[in-house]
Coordinates of C-alpha atoms and ligand atoms in Angstrom, one line a residue:
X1 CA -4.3 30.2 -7.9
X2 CA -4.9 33.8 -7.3
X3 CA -1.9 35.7 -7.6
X4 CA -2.5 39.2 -5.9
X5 CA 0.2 42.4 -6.3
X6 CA 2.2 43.4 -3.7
X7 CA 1.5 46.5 -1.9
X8 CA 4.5 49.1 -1.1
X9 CA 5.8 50.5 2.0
X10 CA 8.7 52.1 2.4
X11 CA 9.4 50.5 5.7
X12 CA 8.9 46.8 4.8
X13 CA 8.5 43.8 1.9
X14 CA 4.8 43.2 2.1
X15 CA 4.3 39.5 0.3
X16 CA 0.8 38.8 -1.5
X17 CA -2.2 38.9 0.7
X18 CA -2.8 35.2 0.3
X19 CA 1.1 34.2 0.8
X20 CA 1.5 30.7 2.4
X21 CA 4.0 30.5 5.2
X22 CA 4.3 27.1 5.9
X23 CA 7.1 24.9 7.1
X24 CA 8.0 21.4 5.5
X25 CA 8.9 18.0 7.1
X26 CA 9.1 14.2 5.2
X27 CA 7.3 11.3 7.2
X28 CA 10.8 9.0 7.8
X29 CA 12.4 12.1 9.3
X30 CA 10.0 12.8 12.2
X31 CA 7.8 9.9 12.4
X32 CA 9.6 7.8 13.9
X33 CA 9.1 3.7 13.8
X34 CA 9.1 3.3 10.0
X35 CA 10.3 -0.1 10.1
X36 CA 9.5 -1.4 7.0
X37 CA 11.6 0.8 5.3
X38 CA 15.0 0.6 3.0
X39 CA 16.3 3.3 4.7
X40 CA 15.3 1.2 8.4
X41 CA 17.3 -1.6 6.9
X42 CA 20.0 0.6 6.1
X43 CA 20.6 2.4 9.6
X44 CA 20.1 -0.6 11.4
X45 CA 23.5 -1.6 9.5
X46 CA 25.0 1.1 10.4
X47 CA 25.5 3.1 7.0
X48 CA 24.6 6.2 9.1
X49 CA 27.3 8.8 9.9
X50 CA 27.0 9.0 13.6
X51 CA 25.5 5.6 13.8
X52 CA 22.0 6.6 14.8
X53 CA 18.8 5.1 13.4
X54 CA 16.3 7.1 13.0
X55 CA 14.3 5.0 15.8
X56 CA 11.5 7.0 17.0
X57 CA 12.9 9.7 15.2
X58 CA 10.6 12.7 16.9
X59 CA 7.8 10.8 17.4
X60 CA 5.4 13.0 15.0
X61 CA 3.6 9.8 14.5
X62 CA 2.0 10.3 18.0
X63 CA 2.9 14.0 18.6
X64 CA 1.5 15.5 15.7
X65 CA -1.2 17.4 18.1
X66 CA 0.9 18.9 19.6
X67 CA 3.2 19.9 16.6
X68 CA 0.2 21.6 15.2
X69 CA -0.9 23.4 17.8
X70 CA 2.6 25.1 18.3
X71 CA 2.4 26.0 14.5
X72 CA -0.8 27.2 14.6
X73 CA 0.3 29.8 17.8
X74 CA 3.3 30.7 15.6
X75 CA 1.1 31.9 13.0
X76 CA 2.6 29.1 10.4
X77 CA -0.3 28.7 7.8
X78 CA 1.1 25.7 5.4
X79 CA 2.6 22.3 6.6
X80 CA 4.1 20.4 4.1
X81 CA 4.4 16.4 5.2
X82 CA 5.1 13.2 3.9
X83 CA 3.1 10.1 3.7
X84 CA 5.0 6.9 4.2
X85 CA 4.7 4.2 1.7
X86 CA 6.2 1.7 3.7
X87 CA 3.6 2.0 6.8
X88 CA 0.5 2.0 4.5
X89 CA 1.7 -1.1 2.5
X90 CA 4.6 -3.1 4.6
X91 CA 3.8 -5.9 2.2
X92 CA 3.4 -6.4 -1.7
X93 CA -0.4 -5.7 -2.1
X94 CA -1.5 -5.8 2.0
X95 CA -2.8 -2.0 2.9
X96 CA -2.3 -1.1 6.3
X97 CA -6.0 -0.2 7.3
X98 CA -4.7 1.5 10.9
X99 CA -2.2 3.5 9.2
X100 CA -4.1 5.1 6.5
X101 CA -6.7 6.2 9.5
X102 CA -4.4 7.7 11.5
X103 CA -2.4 9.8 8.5
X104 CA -6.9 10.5 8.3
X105 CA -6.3 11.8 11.7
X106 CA -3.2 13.7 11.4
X107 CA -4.5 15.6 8.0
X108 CA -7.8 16.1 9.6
X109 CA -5.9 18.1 12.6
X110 CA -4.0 20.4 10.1
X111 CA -7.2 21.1 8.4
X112 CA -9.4 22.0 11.8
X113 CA -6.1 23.9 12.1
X114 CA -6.6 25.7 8.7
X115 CA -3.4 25.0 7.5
X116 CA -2.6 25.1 3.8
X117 CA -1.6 21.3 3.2
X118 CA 1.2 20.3 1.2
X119 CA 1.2 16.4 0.5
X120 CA 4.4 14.7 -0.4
X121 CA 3.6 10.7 -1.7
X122 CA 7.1 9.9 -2.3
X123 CA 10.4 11.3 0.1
X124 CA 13.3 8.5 -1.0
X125 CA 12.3 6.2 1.5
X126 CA 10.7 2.5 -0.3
X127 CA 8.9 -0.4 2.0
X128 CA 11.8 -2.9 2.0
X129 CA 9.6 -5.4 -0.4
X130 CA 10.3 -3.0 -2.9
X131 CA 14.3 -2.9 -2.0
X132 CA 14.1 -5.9 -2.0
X133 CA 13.1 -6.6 -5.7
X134 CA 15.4 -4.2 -7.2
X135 CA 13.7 -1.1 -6.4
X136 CA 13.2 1.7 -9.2
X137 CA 15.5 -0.6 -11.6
X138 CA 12.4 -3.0 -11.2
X139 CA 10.0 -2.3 -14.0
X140 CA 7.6 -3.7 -11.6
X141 CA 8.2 -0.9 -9.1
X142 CA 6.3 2.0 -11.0
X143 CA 3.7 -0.3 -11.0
X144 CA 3.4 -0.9 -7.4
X145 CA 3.9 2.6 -6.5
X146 CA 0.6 3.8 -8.5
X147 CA -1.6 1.3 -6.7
X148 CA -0.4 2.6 -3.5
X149 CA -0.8 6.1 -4.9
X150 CA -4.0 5.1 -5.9
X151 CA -4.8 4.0 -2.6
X152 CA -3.3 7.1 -1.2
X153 CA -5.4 9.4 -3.4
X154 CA -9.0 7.3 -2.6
X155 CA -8.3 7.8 1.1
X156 CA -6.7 11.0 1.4
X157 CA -7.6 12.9 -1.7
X158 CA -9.9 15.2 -0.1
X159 CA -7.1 17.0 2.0
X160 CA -4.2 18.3 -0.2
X161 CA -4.0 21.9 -1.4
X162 CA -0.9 21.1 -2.9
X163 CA -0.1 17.4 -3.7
X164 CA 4.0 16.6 -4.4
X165 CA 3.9 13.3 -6.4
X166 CA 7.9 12.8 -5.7
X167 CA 10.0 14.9 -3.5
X168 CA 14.4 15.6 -5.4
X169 CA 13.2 12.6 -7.6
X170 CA 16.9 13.3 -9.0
X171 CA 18.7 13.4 -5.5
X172 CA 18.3 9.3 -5.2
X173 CA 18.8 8.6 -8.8
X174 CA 21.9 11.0 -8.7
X175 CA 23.4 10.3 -5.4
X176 CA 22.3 7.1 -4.8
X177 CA 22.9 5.2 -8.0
X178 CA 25.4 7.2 -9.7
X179 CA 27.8 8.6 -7.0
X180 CA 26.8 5.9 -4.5
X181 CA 27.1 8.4 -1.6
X182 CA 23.2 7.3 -0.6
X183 CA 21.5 3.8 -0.7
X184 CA 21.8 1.9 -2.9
X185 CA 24.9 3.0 -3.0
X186 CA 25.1 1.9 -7.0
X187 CA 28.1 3.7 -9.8
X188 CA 26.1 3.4 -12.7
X189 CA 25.3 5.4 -15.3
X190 CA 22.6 3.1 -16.4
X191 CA 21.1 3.0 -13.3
X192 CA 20.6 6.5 -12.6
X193 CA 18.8 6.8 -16.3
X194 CA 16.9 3.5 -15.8
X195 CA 15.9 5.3 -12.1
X196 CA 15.3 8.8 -14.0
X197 CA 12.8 7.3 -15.8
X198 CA 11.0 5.2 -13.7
X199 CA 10.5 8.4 -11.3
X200 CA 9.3 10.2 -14.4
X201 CA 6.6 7.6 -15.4
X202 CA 5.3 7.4 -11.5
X203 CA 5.4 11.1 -11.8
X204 CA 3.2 11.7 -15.2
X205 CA 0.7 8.4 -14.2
X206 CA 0.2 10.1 -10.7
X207 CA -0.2 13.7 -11.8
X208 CA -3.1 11.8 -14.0
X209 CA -4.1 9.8 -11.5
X210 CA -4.7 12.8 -8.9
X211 CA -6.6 14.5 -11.8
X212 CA -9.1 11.7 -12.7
X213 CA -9.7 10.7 -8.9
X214 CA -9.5 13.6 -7.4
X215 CA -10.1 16.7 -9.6
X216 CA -10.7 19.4 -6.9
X217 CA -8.7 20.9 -4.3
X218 CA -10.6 21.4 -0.8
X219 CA -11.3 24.8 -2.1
X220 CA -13.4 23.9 -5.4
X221 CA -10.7 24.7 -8.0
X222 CA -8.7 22.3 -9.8
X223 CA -6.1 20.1 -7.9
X224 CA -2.6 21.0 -8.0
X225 CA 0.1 18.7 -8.3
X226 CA 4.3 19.0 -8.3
X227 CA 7.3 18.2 -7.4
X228 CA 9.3 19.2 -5.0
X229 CA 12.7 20.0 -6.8
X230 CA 15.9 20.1 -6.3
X231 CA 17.7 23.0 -7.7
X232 CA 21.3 24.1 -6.5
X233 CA 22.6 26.8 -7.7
X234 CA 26.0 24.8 -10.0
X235 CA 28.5 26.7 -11.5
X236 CA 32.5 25.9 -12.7
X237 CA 35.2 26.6 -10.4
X238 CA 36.7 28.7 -13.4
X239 CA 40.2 26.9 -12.7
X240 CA 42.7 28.4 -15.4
X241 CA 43.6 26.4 -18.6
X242 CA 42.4 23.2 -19.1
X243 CA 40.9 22.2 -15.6
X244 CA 38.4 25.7 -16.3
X245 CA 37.2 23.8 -19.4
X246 CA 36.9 20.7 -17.8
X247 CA 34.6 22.2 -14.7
X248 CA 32.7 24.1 -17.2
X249 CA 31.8 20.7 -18.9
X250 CA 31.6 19.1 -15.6
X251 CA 28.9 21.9 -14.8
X252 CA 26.6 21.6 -18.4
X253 CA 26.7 17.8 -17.6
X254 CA 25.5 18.1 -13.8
X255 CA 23.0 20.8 -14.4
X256 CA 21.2 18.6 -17.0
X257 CA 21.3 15.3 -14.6
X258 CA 20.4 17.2 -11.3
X259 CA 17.1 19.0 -13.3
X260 CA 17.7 20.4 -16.5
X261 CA 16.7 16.8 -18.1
X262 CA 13.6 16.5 -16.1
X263 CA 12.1 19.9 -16.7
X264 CA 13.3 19.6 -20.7
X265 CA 11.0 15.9 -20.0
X266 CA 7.8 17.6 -18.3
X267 CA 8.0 20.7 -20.6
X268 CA 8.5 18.9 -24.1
X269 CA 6.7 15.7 -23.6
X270 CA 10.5 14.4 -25.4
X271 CA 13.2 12.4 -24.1
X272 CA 16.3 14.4 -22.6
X273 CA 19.8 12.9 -24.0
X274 CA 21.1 12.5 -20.3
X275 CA 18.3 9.9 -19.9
X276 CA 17.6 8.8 -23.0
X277 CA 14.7 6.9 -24.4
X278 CA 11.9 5.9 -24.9
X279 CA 9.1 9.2 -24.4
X280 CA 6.9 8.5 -21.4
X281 CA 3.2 8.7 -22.2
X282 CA 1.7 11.0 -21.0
X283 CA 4.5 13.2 -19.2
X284 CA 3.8 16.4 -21.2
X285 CA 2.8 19.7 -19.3
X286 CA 2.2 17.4 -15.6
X287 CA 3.1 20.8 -13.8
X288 CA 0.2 22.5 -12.1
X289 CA 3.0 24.3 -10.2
X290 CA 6.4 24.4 -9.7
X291 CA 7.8 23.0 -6.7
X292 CA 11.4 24.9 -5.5
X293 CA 13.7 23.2 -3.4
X294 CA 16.7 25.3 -3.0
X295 CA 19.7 25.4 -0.6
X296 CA 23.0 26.5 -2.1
X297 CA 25.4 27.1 -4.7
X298 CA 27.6 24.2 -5.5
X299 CA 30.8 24.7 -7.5
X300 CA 32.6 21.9 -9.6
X301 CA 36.7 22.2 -9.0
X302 CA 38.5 20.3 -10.7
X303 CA 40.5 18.1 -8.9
X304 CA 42.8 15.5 -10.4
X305 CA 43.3 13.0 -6.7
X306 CA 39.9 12.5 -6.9
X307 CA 39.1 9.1 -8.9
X308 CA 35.9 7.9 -8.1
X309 CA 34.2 10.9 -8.5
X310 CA 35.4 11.9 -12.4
X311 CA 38.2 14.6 -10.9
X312 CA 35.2 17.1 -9.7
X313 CA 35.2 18.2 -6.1
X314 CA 32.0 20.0 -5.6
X315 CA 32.6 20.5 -1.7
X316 CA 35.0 23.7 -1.8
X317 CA 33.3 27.1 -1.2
X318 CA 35.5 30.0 -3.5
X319 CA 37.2 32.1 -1.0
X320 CA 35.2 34.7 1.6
X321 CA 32.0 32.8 0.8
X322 CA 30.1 31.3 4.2
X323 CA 28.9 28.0 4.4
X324 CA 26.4 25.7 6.9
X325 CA 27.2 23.2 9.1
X326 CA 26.8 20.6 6.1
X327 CA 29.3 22.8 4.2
X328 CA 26.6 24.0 1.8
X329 CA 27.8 27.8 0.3
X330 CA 25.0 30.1 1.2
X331 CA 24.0 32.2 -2.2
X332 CA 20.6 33.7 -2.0
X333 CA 20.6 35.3 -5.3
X334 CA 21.1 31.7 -6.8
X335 CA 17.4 31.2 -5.2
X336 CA 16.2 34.1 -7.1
X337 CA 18.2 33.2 -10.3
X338 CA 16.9 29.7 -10.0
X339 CA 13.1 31.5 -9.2
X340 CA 13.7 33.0 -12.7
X341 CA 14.6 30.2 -14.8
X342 CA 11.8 27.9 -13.7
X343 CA 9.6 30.5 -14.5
X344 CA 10.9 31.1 -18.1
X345 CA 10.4 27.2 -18.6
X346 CA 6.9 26.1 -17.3
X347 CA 5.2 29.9 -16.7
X348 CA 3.3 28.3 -14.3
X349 CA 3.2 29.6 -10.2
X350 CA 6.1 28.7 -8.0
X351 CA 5.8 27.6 -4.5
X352 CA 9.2 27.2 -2.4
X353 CA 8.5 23.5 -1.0
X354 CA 12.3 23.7 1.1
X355 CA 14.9 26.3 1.8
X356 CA 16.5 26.4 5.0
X357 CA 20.2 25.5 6.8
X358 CA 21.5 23.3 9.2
X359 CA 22.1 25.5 12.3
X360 CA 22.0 24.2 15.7
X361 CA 23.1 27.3 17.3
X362 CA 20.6 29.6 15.5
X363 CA 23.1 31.9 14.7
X364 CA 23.2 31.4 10.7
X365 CA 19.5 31.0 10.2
X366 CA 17.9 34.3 10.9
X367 CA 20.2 35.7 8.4
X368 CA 19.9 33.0 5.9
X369 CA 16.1 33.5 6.0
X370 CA 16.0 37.1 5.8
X371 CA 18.5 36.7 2.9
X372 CA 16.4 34.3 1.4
X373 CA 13.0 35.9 2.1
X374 CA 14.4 39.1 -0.1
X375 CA 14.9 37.2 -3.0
X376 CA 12.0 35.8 -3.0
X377 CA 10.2 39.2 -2.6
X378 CA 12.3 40.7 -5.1
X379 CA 11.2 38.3 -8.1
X380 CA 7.5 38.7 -6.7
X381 CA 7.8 42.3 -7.4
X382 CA 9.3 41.4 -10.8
X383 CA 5.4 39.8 -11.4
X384 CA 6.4 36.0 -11.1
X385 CA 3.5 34.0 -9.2
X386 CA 5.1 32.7 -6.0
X387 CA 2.7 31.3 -3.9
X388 CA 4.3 30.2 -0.5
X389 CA 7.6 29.8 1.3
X390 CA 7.4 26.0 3.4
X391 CA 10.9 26.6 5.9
X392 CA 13.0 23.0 5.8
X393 CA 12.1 22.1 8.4
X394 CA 9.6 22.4 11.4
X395 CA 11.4 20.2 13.7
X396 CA 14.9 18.8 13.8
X397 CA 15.0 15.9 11.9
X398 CA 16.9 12.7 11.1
X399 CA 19.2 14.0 8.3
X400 CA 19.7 11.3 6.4
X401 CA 23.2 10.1 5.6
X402 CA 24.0 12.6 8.4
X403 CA 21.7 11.1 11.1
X404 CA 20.4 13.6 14.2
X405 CA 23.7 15.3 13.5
X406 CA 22.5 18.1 11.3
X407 CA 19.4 20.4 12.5
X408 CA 17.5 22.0 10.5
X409 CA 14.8 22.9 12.9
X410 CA 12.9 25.9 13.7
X411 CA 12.0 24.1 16.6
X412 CA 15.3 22.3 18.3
X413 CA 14.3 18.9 19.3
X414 CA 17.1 16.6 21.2
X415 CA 16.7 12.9 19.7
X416 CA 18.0 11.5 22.7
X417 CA 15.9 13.6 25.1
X418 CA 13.5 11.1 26.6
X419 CA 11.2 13.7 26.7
X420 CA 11.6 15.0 23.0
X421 CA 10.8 18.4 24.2
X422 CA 10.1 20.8 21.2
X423 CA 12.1 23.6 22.1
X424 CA 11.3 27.4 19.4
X425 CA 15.0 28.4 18.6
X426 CA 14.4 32.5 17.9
X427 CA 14.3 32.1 14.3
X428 CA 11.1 30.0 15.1
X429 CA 10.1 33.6 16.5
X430 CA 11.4 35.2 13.9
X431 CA 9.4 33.6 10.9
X432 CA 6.7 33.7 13.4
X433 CA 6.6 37.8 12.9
X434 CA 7.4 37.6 9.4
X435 CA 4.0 35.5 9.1
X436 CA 2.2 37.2 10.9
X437 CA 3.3 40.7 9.5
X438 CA 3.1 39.1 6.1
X439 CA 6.3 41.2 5.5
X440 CA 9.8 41.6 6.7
X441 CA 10.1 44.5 8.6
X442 CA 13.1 47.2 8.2
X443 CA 13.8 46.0 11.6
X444 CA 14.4 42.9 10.9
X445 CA 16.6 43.3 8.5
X446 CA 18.5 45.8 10.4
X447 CA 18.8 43.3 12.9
X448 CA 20.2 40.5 11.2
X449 CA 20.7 41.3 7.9
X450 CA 22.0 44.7 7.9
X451 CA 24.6 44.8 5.0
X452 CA 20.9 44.6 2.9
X453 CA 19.2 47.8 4.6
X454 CA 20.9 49.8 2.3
X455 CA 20.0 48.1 -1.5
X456 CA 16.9 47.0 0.2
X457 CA 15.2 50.2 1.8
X458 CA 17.6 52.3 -0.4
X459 CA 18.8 54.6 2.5
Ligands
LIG1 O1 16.4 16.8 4.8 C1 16.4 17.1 3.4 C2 15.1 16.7 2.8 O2 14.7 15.4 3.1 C3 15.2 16.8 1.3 N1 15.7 18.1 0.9 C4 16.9 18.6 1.6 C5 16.7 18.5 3.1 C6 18.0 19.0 3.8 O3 19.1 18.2 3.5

């Protein structure tokens, strides 16, 4: 994990020589046909926003040529994708044989391509078997995911530059079993710290799992393993009086639950207090990288209509700040702030797995990832390892809670298009330059950035 300096111009950012620019997908968002799935189960209820199911969702599953040939003429170099657990074992214990040939075929492609690969084993989405037995609360479950890992890393092991063991383990235990805005759809505070832990035991066995089957990456040194984490940016409202004091408690709390527990977990080998006991075996220092996932800044307001979710409203952006289509406040410095913390806890290299918006008219992203990029560049220069930026997301995908509602494509794709033409939006152009270039330009910025000439280019 060479880390070379940067190089200065006084007319662009120039990243590090071997900087990955990569985009990032997960299988159930653009596969398509995942029926085995929770999340299937789920849609087909009609616990989806807009009442989509993800269906064939856009068709990756049999387009993926395709896919990687258009990144490989935008000069993308990393492609971060998800393997399915619910295709390669639809039942308890029965391995899909077909399946685990064609994800052969699909990683195969990205490496003739030469892209950097970023393998995700775990994006939310269980076979419904495992639903079906009480998922993560299921002491059982771990167990059943590291065989299929297992089985995952035998097949497949030889492809990944980068593997992510779990992708926002925190997001489902969080969202889904304490706030019940996702499947399950659970209020417990036992059940997001019985979840916690079972993600952080499947994480620690598989980082050792990965090492002792698989010890090299595809480029002789040792294999590198993550996860893909969430980080907002959370901070109090600041009300006056006693709601202020109430947010800033509201914030301590949430900042531990969303990641501040975990990393305490993987960089102590201890317990964290918002999860509680016992240790996992084993968990200790199962970082070979850091993986960033980072959107926004959320700020806790305290609100006192709002019952079910303890009096905190963290959907308000303060006044004059802009927001995405999902509502999400944009704050690039919190990706740089964020950048800076991780590294004071692990000191190990970052790579940005996500960072992107939900824009279907293109008109917020360019900006965003300009905004973005600068941050990112601007902690580089401070000497922190970052080794690639992987844009959320290729393709339009199926968001979720939101359905085919919210796109966060480089590449627009209609879901009801019979066709599912992939169509570049310019900031597919955009990051196209910027990867090729290996820098953003003055120009650029100028272009669509250019309150950030000035403090960036100093005229
Ligand atoms: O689409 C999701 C992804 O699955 C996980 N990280 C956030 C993205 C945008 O919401």
């Amino acid at each position: 994990m060479e880390h070379t300096a940067l190089s200065e111009s006084k007319d662009s950012l120039k990243f590090p020589d071997n900087f990955i620019w990569g985009t990032s997908t997960g299988g159930h968002q653009v596969e398509g046909g995942n029926k085995n799935s929770d999340w299937w189960v789920w849609e087909l209820k009609g616990l989806i926003e807009d009442k989509t199911v993800s269906g064939r969702a856009m068709d990756y599953w049999n387009r993926h040529e395709e896919d990687h040939a258009l990144m490989a003429k935008l000069n993308y170099k990393g492609f971060r994708l998800g393997i399915e657990w619910a295709r390669v074992e639809p039942q308890k214990g029965c391995f899909n044989r077909e399946v685990i040939d064609h994800y052969r075929r699909i990683l195969q492609s990205l490496r003739d391509h030469k892209f950097t690969i970023c393998l995700t084993l775990h994006h939310w989405v269980k076979p419904s078997w495992v639903a079906d037995q009480g998922g993560w609360m299921n002491p059982d479950t771990v167990n059943d995911f590291l065989r299929y890992a297992k089985f995952v890393i035998d097949e497949l092991g030889s492809f990944p530059d980068y593997w992510v063991t779990l992708n926002e383990p925190m997001v489902p235990a969080i969202m889904g079993n304490f706030l019940g805005r996702l499947p399950p759809h659970r209020h417990s505070i036992k059940a997001y710290r019985s979840v916690s832990k079972a993600f952080l035991r499947a994480h620690a066995e598989t980082y050792h799992l990965i090492h002792s089957r698989h010890p090299l990456a595809p480029d002789g040194t040792k294999s590198k393993v993550g996860v893909a984490m969430a980080y907002p940016w959370i901070e109090p409202w600041n009300s006056p009086g006693l709601a202020g004091w109430y947010e800033r408690i509201a914030a301590f709390i949430t900042r531990r639950a969303a990641f501040a527990g975990w990393d305490y977990t993987i960089r102590t080998g201890k317990p964290h207090w918002i999860h509680g006991g016992p240790a996992v075996a084993g968990i200790q220092d199962t970082y070979d990288y850091c993986g960033i996932n980072y959107y926004m800044r959320v700020s806790l307001k305290y609100d006192r209509q709002r019952h079910g979710q303890y009096r905190i409203d963290s959907t308000k952006a303060p006044p004059g700040i802009e927001v995405t289509q999902t509502g999400w406040q944009i704050y690039p410095e919190g990706l740089y702030r964020t950048i800076h913390s991780v590294w004071k806890r692990f000191r190990k290299p970052i790579l940005i797995t996500e960072n992107g918006i939900a824009d279907d008219t293109d008109k917020q992203r360019p900006r965003y990832m300009i905004e973005h990029l600068v941050q990112i560049h601007r902690a580089i220069q401070e000497g922190i390892p970052i080794l690639g930026y992987y844009h959320w997301s290729f393709l339009d995908n199926f968001e979720w809670q939101s359905g085919f509602a919210k796109r966060f494509g480089l590449i627009a794709v209609q879901h009801d298009d019979p066709g599912l033409l992939r169509v570049p939006r310019p900031s597919a152009y955009l990051y196209s330059e910027i990867a090729r270039k290996n820098a953003i330009t003055k120009e650029m910025v100028e272009a669509h950035a250019p309150d950030l000439v000035a403090t960036v280019f100093g005229d």
